[in-house]
PDB file of C-alpha atoms and ligand atoms in Angstrom:
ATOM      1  CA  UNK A   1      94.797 110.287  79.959  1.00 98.00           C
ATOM      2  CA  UNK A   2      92.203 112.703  78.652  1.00 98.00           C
ATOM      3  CA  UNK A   3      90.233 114.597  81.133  1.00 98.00           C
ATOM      4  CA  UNK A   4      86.236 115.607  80.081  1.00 98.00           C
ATOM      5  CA  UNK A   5      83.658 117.594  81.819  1.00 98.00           C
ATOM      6  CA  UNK A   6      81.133 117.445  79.091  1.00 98.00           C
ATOM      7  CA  UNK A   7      78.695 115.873  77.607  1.00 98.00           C
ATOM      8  CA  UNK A   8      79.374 116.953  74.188  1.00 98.00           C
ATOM      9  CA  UNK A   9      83.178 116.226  74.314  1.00 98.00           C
ATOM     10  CA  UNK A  10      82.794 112.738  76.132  1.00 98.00           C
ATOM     11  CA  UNK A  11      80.373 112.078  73.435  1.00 98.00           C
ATOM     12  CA  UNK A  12      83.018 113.330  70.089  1.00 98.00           C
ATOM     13  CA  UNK A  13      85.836 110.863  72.122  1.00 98.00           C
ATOM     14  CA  UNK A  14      83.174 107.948  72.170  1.00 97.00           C
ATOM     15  CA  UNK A  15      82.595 108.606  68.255  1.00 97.00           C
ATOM     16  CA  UNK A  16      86.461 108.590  67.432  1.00 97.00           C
ATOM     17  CA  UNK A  17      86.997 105.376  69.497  1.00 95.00           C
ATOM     18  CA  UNK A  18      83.598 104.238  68.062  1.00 94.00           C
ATOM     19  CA  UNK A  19      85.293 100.746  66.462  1.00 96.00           C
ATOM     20  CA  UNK A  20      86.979  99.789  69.870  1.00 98.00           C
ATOM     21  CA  UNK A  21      85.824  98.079  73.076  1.00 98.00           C
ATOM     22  CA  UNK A  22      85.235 100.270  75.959  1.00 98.00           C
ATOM     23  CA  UNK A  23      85.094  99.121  79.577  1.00 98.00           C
ATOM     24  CA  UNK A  24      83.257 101.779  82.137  1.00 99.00           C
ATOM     25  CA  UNK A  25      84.082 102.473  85.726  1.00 99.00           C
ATOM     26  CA  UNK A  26      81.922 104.501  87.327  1.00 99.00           C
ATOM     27  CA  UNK A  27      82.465 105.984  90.793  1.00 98.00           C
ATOM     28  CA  UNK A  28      82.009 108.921  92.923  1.00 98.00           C
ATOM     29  CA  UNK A  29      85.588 109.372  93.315  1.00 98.00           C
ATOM     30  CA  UNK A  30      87.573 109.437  96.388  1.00 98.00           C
ATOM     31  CA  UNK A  31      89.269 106.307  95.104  1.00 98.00           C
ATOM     32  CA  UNK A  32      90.660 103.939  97.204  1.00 97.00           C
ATOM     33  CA  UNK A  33      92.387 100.433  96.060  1.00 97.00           C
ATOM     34  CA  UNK A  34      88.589  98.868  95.497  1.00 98.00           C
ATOM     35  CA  UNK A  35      88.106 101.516  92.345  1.00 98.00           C
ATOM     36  CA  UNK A  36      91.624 100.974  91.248  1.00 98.00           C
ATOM     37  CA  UNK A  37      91.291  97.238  91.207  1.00 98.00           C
ATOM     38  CA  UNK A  38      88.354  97.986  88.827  1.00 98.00           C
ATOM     39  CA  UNK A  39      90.179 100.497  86.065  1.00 98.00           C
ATOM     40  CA  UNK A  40      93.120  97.670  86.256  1.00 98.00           C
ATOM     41  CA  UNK A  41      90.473  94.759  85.386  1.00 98.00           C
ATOM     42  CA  UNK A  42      88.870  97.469  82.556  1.00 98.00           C
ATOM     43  CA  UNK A  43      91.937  98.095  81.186  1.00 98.00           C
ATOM     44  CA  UNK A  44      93.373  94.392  80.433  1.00 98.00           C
ATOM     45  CA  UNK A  45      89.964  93.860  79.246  1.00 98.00           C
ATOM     46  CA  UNK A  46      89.036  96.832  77.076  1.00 98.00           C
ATOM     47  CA  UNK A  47      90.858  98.854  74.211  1.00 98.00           C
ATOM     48  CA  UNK A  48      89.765 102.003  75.956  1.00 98.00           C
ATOM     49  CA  UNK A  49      88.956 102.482  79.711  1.00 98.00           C
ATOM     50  CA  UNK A  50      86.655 105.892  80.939  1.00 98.00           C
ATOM     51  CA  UNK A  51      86.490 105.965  84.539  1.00 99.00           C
ATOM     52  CA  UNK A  52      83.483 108.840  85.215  1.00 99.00           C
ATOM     53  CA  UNK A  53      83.775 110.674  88.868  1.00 98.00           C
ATOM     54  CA  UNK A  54      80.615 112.103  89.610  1.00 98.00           C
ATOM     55  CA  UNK A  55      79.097 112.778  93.431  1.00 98.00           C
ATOM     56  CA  UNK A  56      75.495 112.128  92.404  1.00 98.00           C
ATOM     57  CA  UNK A  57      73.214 114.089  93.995  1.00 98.00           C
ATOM     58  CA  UNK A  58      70.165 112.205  93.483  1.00 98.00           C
ATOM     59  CA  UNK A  59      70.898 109.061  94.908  1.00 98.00           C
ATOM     60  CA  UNK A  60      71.664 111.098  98.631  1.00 98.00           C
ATOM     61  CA  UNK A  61      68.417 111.448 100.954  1.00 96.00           C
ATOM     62  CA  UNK A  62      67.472 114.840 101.952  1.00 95.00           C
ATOM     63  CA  UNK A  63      69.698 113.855 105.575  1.00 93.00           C
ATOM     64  CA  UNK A  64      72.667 112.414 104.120  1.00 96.00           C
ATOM     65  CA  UNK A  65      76.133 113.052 103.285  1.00 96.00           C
ATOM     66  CA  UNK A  66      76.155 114.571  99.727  1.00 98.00           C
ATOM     67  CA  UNK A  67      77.394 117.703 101.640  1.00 97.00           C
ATOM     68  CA  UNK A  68      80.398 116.124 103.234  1.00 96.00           C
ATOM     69  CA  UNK A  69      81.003 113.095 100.713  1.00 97.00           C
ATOM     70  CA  UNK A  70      84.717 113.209 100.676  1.00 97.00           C
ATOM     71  CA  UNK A  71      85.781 114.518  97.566  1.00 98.00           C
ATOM     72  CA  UNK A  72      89.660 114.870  96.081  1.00 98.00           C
ATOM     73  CA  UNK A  73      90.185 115.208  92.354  1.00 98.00           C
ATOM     74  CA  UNK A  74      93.595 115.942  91.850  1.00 98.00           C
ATOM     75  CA  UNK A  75      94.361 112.469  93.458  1.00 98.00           C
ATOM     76  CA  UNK A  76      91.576 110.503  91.509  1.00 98.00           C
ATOM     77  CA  UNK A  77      92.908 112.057  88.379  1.00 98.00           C
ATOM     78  CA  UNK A  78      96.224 111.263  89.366  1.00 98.00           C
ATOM     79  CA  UNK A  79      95.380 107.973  90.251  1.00 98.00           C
ATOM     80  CA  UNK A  80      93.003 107.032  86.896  1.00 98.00           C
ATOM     81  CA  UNK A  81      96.180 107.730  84.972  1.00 98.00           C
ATOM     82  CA  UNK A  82      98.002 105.860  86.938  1.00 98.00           C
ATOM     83  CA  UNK A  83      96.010 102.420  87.015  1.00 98.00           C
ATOM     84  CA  UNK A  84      95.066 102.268  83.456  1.00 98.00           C
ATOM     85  CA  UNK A  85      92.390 104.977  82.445  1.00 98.00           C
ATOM     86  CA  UNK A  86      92.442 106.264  79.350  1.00 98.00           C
ATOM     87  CA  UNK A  87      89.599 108.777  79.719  1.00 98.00           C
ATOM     88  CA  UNK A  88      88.202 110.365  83.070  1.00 99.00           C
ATOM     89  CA  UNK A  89      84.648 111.875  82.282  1.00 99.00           C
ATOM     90  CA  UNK A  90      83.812 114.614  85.610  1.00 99.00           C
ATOM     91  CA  UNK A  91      81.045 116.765  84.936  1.00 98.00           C
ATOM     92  CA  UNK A  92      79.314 119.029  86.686  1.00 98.00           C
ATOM     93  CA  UNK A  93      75.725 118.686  88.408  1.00 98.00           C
ATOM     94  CA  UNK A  94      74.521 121.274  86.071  1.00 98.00           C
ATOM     95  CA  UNK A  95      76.222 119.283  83.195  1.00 98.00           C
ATOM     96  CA  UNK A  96      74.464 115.512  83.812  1.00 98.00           C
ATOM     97  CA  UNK A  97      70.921 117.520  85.382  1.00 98.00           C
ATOM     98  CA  UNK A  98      70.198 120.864  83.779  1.00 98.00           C
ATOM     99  CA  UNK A  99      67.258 121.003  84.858  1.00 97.00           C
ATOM    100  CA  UNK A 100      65.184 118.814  87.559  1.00 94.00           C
ATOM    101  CA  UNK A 101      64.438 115.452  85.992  1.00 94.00           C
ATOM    102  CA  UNK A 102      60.936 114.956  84.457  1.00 96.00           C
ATOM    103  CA  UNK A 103      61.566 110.847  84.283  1.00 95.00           C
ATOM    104  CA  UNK A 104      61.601 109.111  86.884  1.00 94.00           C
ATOM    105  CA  UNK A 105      62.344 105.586  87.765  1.00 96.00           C
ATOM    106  CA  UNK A 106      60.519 103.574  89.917  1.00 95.00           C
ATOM    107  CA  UNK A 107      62.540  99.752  91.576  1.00 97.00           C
ATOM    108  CA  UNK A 108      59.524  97.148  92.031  1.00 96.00           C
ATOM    109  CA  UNK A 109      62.233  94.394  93.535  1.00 96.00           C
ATOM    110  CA  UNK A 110      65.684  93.920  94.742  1.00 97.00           C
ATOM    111  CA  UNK A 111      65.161  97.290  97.252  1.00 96.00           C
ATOM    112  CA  UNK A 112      63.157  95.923  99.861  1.00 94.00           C
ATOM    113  CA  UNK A 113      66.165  94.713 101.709  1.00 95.00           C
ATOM    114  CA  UNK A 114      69.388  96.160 103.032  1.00 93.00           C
ATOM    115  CA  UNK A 115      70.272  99.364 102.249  1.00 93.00           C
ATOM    116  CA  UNK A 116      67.162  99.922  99.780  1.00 95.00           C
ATOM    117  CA  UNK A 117      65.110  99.284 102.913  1.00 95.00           C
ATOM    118  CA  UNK A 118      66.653 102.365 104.886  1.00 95.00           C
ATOM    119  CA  UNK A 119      67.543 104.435 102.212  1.00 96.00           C
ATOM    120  CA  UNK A 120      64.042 105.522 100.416  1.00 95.00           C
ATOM    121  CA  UNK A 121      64.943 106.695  96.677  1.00 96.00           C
ATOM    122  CA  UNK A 122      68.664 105.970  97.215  1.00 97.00           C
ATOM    123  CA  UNK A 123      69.013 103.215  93.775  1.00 98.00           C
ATOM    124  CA  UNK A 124      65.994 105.266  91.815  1.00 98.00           C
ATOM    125  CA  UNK A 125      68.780 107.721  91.662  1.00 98.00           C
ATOM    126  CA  UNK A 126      71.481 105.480  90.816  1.00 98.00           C
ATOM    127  CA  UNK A 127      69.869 103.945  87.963  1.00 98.00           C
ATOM    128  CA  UNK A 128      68.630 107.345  86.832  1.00 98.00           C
ATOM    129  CA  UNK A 129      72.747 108.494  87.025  1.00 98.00           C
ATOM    130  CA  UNK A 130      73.806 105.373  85.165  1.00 98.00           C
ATOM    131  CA  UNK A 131      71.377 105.098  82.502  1.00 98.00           C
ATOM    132  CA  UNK A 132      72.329 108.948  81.267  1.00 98.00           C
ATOM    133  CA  UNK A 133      76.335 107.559  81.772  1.00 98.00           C
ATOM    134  CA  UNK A 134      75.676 104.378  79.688  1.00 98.00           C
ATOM    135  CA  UNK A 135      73.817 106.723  77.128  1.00 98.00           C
ATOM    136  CA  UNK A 136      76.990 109.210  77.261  1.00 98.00           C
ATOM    137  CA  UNK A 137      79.600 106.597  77.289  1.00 98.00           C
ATOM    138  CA  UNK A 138      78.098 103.593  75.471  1.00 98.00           C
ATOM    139  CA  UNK A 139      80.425 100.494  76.746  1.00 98.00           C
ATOM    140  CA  UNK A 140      80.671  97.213  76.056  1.00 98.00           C
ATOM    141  CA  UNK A 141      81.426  96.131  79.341  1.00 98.00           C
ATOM    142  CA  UNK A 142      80.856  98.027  83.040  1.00 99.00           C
ATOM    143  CA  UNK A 143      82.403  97.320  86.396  1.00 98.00           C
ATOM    144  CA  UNK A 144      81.258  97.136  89.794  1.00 98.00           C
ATOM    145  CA  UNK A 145      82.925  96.543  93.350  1.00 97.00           C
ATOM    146  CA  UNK A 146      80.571  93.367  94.902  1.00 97.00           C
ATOM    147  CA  UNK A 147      80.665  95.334  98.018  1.00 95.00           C
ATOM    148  CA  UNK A 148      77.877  97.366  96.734  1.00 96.00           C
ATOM    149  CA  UNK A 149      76.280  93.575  96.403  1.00 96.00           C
ATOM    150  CA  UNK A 150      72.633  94.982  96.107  1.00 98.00           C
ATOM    151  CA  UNK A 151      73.586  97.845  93.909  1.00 98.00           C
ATOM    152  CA  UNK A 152      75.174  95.251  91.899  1.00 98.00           C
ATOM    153  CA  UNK A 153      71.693  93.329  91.759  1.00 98.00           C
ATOM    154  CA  UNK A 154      69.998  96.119  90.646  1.00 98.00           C
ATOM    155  CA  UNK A 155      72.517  97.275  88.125  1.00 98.00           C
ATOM    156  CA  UNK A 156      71.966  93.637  86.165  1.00 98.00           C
ATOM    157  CA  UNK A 157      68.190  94.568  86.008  1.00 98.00           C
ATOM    158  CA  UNK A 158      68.462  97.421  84.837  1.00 98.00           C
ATOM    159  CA  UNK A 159      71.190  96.349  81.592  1.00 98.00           C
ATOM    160  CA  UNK A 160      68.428  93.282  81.374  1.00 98.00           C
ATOM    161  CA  UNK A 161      64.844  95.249  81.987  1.00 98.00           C
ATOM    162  CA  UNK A 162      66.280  98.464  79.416  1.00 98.00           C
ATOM    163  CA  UNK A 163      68.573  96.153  77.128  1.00 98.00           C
ATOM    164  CA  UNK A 164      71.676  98.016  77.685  1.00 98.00           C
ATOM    165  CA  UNK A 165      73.909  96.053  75.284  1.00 98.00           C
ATOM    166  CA  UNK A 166      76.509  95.904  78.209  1.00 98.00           C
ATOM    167  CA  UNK A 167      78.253  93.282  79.834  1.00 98.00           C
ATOM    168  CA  UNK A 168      78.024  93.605  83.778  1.00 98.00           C
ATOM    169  CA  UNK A 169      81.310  92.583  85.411  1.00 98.00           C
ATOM    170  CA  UNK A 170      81.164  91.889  89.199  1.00 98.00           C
ATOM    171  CA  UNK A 171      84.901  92.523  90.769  1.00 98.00           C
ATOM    172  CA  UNK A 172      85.680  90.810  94.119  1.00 97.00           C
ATOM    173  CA  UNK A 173      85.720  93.521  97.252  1.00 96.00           C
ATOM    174  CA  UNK A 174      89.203  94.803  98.186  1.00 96.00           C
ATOM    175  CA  UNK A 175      89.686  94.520 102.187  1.00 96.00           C
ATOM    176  CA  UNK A 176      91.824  96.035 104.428  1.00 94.00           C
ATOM    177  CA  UNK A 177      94.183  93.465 106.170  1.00 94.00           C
ATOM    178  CA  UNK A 178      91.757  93.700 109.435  1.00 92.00           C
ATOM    179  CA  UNK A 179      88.903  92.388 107.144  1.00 93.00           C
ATOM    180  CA  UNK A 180      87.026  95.812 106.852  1.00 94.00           C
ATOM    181  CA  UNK A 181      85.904  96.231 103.112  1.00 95.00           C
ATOM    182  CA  UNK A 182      87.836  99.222 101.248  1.00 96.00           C
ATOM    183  CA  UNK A 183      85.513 102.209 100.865  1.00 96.00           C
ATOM    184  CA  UNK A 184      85.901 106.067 100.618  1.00 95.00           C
ATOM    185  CA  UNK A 185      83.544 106.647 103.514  1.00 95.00           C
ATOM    186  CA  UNK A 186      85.900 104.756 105.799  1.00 95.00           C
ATOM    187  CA  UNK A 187      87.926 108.010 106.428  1.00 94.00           C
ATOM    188  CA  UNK A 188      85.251 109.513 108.457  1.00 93.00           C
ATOM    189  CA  UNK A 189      85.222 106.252 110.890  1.00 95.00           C
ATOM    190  CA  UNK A 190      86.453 107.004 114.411  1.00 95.00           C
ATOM    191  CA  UNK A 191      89.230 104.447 115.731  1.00 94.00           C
ATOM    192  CA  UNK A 192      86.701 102.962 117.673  1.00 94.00           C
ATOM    193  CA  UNK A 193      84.507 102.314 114.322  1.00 94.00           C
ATOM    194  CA  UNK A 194      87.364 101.307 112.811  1.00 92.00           C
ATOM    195  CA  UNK A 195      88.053  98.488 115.245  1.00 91.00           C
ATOM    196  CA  UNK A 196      84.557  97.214 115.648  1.00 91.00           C
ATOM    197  CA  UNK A 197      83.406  97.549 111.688  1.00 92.00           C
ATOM    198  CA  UNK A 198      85.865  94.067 111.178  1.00 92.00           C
ATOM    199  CA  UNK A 199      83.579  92.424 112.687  1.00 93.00           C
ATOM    200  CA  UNK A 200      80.878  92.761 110.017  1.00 92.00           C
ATOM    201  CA  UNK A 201      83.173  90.529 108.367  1.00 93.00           C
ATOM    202  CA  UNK A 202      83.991  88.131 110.841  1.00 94.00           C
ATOM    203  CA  UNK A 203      80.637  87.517 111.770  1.00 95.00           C
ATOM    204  CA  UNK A 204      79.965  87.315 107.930  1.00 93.00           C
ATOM    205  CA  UNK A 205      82.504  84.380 107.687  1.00 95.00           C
ATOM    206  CA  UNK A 206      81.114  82.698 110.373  1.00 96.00           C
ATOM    207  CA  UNK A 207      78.029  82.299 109.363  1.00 97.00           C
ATOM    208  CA  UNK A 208      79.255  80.692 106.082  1.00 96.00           C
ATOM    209  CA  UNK A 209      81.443  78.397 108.331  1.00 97.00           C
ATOM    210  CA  UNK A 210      78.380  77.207 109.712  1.00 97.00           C
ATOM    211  CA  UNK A 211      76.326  76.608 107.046  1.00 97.00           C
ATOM    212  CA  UNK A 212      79.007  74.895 105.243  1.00 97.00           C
ATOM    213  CA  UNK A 213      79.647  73.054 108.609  1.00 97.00           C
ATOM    214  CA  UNK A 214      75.125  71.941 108.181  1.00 97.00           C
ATOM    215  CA  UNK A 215      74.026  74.885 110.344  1.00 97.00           C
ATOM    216  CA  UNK A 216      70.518  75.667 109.337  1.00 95.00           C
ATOM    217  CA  UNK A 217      68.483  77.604 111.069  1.00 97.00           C
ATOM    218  CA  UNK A 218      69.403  80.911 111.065  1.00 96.00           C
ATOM    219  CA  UNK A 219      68.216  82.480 114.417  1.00 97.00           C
ATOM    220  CA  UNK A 220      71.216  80.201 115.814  1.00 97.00           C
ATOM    221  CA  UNK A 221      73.504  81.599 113.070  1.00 97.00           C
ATOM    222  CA  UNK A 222      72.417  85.185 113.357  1.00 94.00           C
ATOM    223  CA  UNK A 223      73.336  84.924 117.324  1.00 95.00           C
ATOM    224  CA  UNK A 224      76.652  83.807 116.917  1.00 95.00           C
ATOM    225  CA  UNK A 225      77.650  86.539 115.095  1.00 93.00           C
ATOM    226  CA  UNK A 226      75.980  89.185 117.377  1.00 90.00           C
ATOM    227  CA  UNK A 227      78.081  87.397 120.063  1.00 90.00           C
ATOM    228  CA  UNK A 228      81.643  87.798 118.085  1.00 82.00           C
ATOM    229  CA  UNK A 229      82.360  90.969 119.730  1.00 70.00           C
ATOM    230  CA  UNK A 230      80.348  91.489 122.779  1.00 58.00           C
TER     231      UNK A 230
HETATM  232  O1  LIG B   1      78.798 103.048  93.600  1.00 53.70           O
HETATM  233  C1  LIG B   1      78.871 104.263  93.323  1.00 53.70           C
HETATM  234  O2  LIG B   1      79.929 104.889  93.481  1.00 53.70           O
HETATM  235  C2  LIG B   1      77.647 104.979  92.755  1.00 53.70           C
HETATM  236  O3  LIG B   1      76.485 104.487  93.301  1.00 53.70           O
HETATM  237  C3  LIG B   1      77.591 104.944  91.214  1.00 53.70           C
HETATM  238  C4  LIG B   1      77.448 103.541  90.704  1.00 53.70           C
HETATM  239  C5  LIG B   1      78.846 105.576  90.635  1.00 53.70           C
HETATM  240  C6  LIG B   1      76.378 105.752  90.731  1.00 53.70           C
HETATM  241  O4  LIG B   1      76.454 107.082  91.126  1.00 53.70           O
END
């Protein structure tokens, strides 16, 4: 596995491989079995996977954790090589923003909800991140963890609203065995967190139950599932 921290180098591998199919994971590192799932799905579906690692600074609010995002990169490299990566592209901040960004982009739907809602500026910075990778990297295909289901929503308009030629491939979330969704931020969770955040899940899967079941009205729904664990 080849390891690249530039621009300019990422960009002379692209050119030699120009004739094969690349698949694209990109993550902020810290992988857990959620990222690896995705480099094993690139890899039986590519000729060439790049995984990029890259803790993007514009997508954190001015009070979040870009500080303390956990970071390890002897293990991710170690584990990209190990799970079918054949390039891992992780550059620098100065590399991917030399200067402060004179474009930006604004999100007119798909924000207004969930995350979006409390995180102000959070996917303008996502897109902004991924539109310089898919410029860098150029793949055929690119693929996301459906935990990040909004992220995933606004990914697709993005390829669709800027013609990316890219395939978007959703990947099914990885869980632990309790039900809690695999994700790098899980190792700052207290035990406590740890033992309540299952029941995202649970209440999640009850409220399918019941609408399968003809449950419709959705204040009755939405109380259920507050009552799972009280
Ligand atoms: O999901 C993530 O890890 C990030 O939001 C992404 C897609 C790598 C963009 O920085």
């Amino acid at each position: 596995m080849q390891i690249i921290r530039t621009i300019k180098k990422m960009k002379q591998a692209i050119k030699i491989h120009a004739a094969e199919q690349i698949g694209f994971v990109p993550t902020m590192g810290f992988f857990h079995e959620g990222h690896l799932e995705l480099m094993r799905q690139a890899h039986k579906e590519n000729d060439i996977t790049v995984v990029s690692v890259f803790v993007n600074p514009m997508q954190f609010g001015p009070n979040e954790d870009f500080e303390s995002y956990p970071r390890d990169e002897q293990r991710d490299i170690e584990l990209a090589s190990e799970n079918g990566a054949d390039i891992i592209f992780m550059p620098s901040i100065e590399e991917m923003y030399p200067r402060s960004p004179i474009i930006s982009m604004d999100i007119l739907e798909r924000t207004n909800v969930l995350c979006g809602k409390s995180r102000p500026g959070h996917f303008a910075g996502v897109v902004t991140v991924l539109s310089k990778l898919f410029h860098i990297i150029q793949p055929q295909k690119v693929y996301f963890g459906m935990k990040d289901a909004q992220q995933t929503a606004v990914v697709a308009a993005l390829i669709e609203d800027l013609n990316f030629p890219i395939e978007l491939v959703g990947v099914p979330t990885v869980r632990e065995p309790s039900g809690l969704a695999k994700s790098s931020r899980n190792v700052r969770l207290s035990e406590k967190e740890k033992s309540e955040a299952p029941s995202l899940y649970q209440a999640l899967q009850l409220g399918r139950k019941m609408v399968l079941d003809g449950e419709t009205n959705p204040a009755i729904i939405k109380k259920r599932g507050q009552q799972l664990h009280c």
